Short mmCIF file of C-alpha atoms in Angstrom, two decimals:
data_model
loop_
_atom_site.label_atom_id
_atom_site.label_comp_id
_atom_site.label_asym_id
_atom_site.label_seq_id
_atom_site.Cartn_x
_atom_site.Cartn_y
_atom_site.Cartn_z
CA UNK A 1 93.43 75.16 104.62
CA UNK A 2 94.71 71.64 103.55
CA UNK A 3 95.79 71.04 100.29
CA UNK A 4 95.85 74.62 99.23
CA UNK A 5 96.71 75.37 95.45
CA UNK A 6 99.11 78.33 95.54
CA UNK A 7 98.41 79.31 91.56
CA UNK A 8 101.26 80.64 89.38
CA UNK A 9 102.78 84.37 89.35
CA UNK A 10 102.06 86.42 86.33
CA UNK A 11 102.71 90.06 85.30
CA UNK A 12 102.10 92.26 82.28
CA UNK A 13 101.43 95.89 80.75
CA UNK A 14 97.79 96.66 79.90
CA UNK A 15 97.77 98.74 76.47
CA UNK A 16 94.82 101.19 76.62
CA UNK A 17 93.85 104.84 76.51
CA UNK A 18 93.30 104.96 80.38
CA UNK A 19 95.48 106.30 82.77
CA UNK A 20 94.62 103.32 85.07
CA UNK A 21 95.04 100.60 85.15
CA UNK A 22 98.37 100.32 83.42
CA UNK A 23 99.68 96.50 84.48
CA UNK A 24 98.22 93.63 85.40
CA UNK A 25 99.25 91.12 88.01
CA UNK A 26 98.16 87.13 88.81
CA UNK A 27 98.47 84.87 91.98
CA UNK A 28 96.43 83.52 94.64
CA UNK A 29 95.43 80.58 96.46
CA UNK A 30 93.09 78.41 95.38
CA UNK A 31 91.10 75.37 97.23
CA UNK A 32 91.92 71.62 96.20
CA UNK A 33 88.86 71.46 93.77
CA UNK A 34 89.97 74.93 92.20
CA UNK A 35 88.10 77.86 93.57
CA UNK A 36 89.48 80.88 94.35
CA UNK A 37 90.25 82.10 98.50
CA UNK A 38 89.04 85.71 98.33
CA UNK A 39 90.93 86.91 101.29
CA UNK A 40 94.19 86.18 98.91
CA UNK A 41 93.50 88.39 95.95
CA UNK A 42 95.30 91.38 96.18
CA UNK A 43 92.95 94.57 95.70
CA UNK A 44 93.98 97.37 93.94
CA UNK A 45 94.80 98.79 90.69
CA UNK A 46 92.58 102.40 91.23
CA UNK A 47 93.96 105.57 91.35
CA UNK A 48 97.57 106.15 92.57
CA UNK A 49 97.99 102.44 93.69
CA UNK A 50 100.30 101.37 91.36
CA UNK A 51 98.29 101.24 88.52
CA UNK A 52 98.15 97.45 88.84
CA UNK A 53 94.78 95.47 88.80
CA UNK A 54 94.72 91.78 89.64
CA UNK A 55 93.42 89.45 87.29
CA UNK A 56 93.01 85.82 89.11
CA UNK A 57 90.76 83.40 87.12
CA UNK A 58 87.61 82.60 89.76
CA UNK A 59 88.19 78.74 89.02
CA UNK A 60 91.83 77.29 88.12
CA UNK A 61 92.17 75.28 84.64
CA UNK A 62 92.77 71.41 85.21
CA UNK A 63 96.26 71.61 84.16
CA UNK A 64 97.11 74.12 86.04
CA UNK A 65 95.64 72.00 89.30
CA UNK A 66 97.83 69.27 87.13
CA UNK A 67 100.94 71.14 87.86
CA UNK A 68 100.27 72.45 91.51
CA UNK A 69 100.02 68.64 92.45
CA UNK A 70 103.08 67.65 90.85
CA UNK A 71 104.87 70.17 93.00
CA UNK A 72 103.59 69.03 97.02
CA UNK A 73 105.13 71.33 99.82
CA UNK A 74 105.02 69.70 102.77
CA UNK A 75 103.50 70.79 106.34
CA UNK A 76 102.08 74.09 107.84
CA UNK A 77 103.02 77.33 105.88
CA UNK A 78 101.94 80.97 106.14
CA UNK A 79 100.63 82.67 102.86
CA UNK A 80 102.03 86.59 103.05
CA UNK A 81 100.10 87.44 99.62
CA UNK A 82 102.16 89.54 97.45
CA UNK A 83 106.28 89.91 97.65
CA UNK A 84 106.50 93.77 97.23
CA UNK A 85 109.38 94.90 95.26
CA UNK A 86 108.35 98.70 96.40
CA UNK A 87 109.86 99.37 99.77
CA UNK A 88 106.76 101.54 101.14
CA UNK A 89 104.29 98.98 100.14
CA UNK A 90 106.42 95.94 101.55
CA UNK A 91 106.25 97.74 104.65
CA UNK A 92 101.95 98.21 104.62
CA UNK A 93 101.22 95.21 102.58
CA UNK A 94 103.38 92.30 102.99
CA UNK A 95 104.94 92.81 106.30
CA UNK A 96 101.23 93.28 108.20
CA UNK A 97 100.38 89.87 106.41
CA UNK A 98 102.34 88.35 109.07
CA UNK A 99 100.24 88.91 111.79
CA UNK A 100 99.92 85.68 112.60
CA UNK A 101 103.52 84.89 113.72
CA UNK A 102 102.84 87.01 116.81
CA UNK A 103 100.29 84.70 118.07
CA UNK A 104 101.71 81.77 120.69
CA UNK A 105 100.20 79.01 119.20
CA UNK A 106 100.82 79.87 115.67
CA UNK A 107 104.30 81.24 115.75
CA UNK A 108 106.11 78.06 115.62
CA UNK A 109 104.27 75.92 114.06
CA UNK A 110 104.78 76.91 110.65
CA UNK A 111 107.73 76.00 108.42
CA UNK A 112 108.38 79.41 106.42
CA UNK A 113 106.66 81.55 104.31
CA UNK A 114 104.83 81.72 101.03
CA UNK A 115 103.96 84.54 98.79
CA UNK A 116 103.33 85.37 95.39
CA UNK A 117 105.88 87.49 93.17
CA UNK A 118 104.31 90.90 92.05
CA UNK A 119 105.62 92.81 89.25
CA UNK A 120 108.95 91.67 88.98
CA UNK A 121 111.07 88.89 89.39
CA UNK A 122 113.77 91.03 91.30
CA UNK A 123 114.77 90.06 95.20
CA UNK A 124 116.00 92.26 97.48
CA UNK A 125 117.79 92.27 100.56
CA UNK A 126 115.65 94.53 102.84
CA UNK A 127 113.37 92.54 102.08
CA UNK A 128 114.48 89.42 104.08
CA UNK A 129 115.68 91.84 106.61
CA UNK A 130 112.32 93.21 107.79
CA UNK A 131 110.69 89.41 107.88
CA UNK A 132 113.45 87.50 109.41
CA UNK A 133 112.78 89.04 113.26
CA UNK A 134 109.83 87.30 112.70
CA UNK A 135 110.30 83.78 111.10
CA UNK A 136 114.22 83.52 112.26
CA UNK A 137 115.95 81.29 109.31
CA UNK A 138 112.42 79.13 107.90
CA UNK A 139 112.21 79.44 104.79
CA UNK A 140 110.15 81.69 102.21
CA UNK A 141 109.16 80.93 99.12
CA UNK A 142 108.43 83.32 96.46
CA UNK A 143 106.21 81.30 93.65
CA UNK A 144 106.45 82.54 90.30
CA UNK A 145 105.66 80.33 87.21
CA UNK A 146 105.00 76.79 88.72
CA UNK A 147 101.75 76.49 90.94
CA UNK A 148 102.22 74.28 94.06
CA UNK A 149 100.09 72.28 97.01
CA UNK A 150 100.77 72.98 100.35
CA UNK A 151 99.51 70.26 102.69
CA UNK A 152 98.55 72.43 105.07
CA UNK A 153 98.45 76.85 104.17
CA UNK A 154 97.33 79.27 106.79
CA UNK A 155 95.74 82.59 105.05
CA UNK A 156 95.33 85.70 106.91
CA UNK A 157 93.08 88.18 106.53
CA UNK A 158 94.79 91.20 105.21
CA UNK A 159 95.51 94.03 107.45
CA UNK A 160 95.37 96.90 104.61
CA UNK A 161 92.94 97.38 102.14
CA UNK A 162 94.28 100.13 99.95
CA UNK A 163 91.86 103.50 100.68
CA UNK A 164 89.52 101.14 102.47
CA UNK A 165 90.84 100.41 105.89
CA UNK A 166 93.21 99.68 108.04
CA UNK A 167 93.68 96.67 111.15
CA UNK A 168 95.49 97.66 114.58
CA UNK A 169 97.42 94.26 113.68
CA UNK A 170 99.78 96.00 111.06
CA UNK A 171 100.80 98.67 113.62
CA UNK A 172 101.24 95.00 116.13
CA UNK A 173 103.73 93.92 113.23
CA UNK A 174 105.21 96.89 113.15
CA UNK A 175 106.07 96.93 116.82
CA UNK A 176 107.51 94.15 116.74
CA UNK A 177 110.04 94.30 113.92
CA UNK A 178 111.08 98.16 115.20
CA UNK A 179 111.43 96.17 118.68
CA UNK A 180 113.72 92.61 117.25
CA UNK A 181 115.52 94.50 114.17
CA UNK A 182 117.21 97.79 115.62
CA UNK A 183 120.59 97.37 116.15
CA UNK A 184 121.64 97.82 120.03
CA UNK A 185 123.91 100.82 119.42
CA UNK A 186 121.60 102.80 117.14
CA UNK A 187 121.94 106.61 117.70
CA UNK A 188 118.52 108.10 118.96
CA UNK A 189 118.22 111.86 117.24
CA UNK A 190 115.03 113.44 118.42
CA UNK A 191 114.16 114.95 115.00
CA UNK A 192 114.63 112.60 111.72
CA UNK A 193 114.56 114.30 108.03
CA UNK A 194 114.42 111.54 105.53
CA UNK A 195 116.12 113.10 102.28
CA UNK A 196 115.84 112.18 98.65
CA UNK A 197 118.60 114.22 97.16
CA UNK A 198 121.31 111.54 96.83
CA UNK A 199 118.47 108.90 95.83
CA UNK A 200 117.60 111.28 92.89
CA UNK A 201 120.84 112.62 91.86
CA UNK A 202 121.23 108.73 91.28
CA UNK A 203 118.80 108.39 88.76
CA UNK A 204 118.86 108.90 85.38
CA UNK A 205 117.99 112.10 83.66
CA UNK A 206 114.74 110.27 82.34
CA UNK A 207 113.60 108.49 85.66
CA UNK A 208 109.99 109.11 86.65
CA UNK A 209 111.31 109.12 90.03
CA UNK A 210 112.97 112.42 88.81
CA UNK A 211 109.51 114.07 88.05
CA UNK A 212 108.32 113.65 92.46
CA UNK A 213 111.87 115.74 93.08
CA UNK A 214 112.72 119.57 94.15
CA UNK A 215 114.91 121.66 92.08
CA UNK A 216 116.18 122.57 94.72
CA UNK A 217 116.01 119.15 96.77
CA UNK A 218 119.39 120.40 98.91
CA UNK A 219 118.54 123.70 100.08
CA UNK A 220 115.24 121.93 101.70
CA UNK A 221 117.93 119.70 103.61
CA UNK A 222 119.87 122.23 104.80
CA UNK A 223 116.80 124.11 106.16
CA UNK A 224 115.43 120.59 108.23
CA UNK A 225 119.27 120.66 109.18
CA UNK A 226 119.27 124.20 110.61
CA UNK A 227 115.86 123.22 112.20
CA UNK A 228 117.71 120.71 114.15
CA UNK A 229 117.12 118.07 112.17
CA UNK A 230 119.28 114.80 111.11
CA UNK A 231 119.24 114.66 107.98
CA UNK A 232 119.55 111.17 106.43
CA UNK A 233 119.46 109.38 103.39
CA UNK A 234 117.81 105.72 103.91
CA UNK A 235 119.39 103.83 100.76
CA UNK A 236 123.00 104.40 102.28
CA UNK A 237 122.08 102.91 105.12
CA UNK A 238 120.72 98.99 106.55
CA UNK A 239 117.02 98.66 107.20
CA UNK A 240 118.28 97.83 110.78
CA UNK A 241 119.79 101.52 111.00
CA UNK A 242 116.96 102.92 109.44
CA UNK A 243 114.38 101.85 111.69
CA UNK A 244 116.69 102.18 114.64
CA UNK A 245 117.19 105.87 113.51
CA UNK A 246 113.18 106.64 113.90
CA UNK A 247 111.87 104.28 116.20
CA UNK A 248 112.53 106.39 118.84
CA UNK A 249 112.46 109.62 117.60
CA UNK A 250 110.06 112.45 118.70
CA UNK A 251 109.41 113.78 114.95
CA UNK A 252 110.08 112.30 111.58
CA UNK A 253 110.17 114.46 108.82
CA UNK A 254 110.34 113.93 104.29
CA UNK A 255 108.83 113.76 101.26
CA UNK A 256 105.45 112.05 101.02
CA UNK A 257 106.53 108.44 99.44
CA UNK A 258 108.05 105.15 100.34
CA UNK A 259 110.82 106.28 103.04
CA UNK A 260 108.62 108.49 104.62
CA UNK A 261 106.47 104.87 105.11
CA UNK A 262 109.24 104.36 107.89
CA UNK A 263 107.02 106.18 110.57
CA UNK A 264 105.27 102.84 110.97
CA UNK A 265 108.21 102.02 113.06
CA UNK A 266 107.98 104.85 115.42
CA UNK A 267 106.73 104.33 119.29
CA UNK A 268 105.35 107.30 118.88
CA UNK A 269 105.88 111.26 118.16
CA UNK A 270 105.18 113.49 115.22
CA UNK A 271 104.99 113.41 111.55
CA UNK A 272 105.98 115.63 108.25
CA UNK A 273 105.12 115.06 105.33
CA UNK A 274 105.95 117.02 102.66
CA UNK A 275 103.69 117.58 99.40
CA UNK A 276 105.42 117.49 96.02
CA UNK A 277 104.18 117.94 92.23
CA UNK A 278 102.36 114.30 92.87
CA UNK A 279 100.54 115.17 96.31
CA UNK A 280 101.13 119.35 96.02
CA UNK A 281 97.93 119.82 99.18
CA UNK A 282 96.96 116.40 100.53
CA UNK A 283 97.80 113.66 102.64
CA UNK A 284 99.23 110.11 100.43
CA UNK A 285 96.51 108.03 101.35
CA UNK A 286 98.87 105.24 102.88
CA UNK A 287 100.70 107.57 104.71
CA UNK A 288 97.24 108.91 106.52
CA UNK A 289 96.30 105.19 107.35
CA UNK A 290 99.32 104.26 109.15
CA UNK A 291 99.26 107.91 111.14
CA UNK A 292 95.52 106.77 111.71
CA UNK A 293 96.57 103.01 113.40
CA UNK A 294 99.48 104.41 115.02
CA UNK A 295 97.67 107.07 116.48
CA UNK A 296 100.35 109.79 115.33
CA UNK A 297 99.91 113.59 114.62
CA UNK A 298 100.75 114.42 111.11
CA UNK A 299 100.96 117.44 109.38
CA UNK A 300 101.04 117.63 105.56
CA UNK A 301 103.01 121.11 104.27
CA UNK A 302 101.97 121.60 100.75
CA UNK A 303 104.16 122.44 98.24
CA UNK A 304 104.45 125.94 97.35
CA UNK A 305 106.65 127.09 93.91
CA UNK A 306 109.15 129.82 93.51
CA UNK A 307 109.64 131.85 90.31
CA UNK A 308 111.88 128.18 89.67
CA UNK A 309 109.19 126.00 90.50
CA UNK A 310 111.55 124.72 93.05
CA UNK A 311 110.07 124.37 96.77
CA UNK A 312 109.87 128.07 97.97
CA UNK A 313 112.26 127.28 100.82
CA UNK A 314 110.95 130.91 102.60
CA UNK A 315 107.15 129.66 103.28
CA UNK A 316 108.55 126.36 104.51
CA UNK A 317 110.93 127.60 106.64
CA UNK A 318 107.81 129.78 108.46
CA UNK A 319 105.09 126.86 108.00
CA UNK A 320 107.67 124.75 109.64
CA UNK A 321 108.86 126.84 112.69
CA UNK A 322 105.07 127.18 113.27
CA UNK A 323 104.98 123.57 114.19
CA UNK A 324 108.11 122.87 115.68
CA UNK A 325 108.74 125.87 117.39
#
């Protein structure tokens, strides 16, 4: 698209009885004369997806089409829609958006990338990690209260639609990055257990990311461990050496959630998941779409309480040897 309107970032809480939606999010792209690109609207905003709904205005005020043209980016860009702060949904949403770079023709051609913050204003590392094996050292720009024009914007359909469907071009991303960003010496352990004890033990007492945890979070490592399992814990370790760690492996094993999303870099092999007080008997619904486009066998192990209400380590241990064994 020429002269594409990339419209300011906005974010906010959305007071209300309802479980659902609970925060709001703005951004999009938007045509010279002011109408909205529906393929850049992120969906969502239902269920378990964040709780965030997007709220884009269908036709951009004159000021703000004011603004964008005081601010004119120069030549051929790549839109990657929203800039995830959530590791798991960079990986599904954002990184997939950059489909494009794999084609030829398109690949270098553009000058960097272009996305709209989401919820916060926050930039991480990993984050830069997992795009540069595909856009080298362009730049990326991450708009958040100025609108801008880009002379020339290239939108991509989106490769995940949030319990809707899922393109064989995410898994094509995927490949990629596990192939460029694994470092050359990375150990290759056959079995993988992604642990969340030290990430927990982190938080504070009050954390909602406390509420998703076992009681008894290290007993259920040292079973995967006596199961022959590595077990790791991603957030002491690069995103290089975390992908490097299950790209090749033959089963990758955790907690339904974000790290667990790191089977989308596997060649192939097997897949754990474990349920938890969020998903106690099925299948996180992102989790079952990239097993679905990477063709992978997963098994979901529900979550069983002891007299504790910690994970009753017995009845994993047998569920467990019944599919390893």
């Amino acid at each position: 698209m020429d002269d594409a309107i990339v419209s300011r970032a906005a974010s906010g809480s959305i007071n209300w009885k309802e479980p659902a939606p609970r925060s709001c999010i703005r951004g999009a792209v938007y045509t010279d004369s002011g109408d909205i690109v529906d393929d850049s609207e992120r969906p969502g905003g239902t269920g378990s997806d964040l709780r965030v709904v997007t709220v884009n205005p269908r036709h951009l005020t004159g000021k703000e089409r004011k603004e964008a043209a005081d601010h004119v980016v120069r030549g051929p860009w790549l839109y990657a829609g929203s800039w995830m702060q959530q590791f798991g949904h960079f990986i599904v949403e954002t990184l997939p958006n950059l489909w494009p770079l794999l084609r030829d023709e398109e690949a270098g051609a553009v000058r960097g990338l272009v996305a709209h913050r989401f919820t916060s204003r926050r930039r991480h590392p990993w984050q830069d990690a997992m795009v540069r094996p595909l856009i080298g050292e362009r730049e990326i720009h991450v708009v958040d209260s100025t609108p801008a024009t880009y002379e020339r914007l290239m939108i991509p359909s989106r490769p995940y639609l949030y319990r809707t469907a899922i393109s064989p071009r995410a898994a094509e991303v995927w490949k990629c990055v596990a192939d460029r960003i694994a470092p050359e010496d990375a150990s290759h352990p056959s079995r993988v257990f992604l642990s969340r004890t030290r990430f927990v033990d982190s938080l504070p007492k009050d954390a909602p990311g406390r509420a998703r945890s076992y009681a008894n979070s290290g007993a259920v490592d040292d079973l995967f461990r006596q199961r022959g399992f590595m077990v790791v814990y991603p957030e002491e370790l690069t995103v290089a050496d975390q992908v490097g760690l299950v790209r090749d492996a033959e089963i990758v094993a955790g907690a339904g959630g974000s790290a667990l999303h790191l089977a989308a870099f596997m060649r192939s092999g097997r897949v754990i998941e474990l349920g938890d007080k969020r998903s106690r008997t099925n299948l996180i619904a992102t989790q079952r779409a990239i097993a679905a486009v990477k063709s992978q066998l997963i098994v979901h192990l529900p979550f069983h309480a002891d007299f504790r209400g910690a994970f009753d380590v017995g009845s994993l241990d047998e569920r467990l040897a019944s599919i390893i064994d």
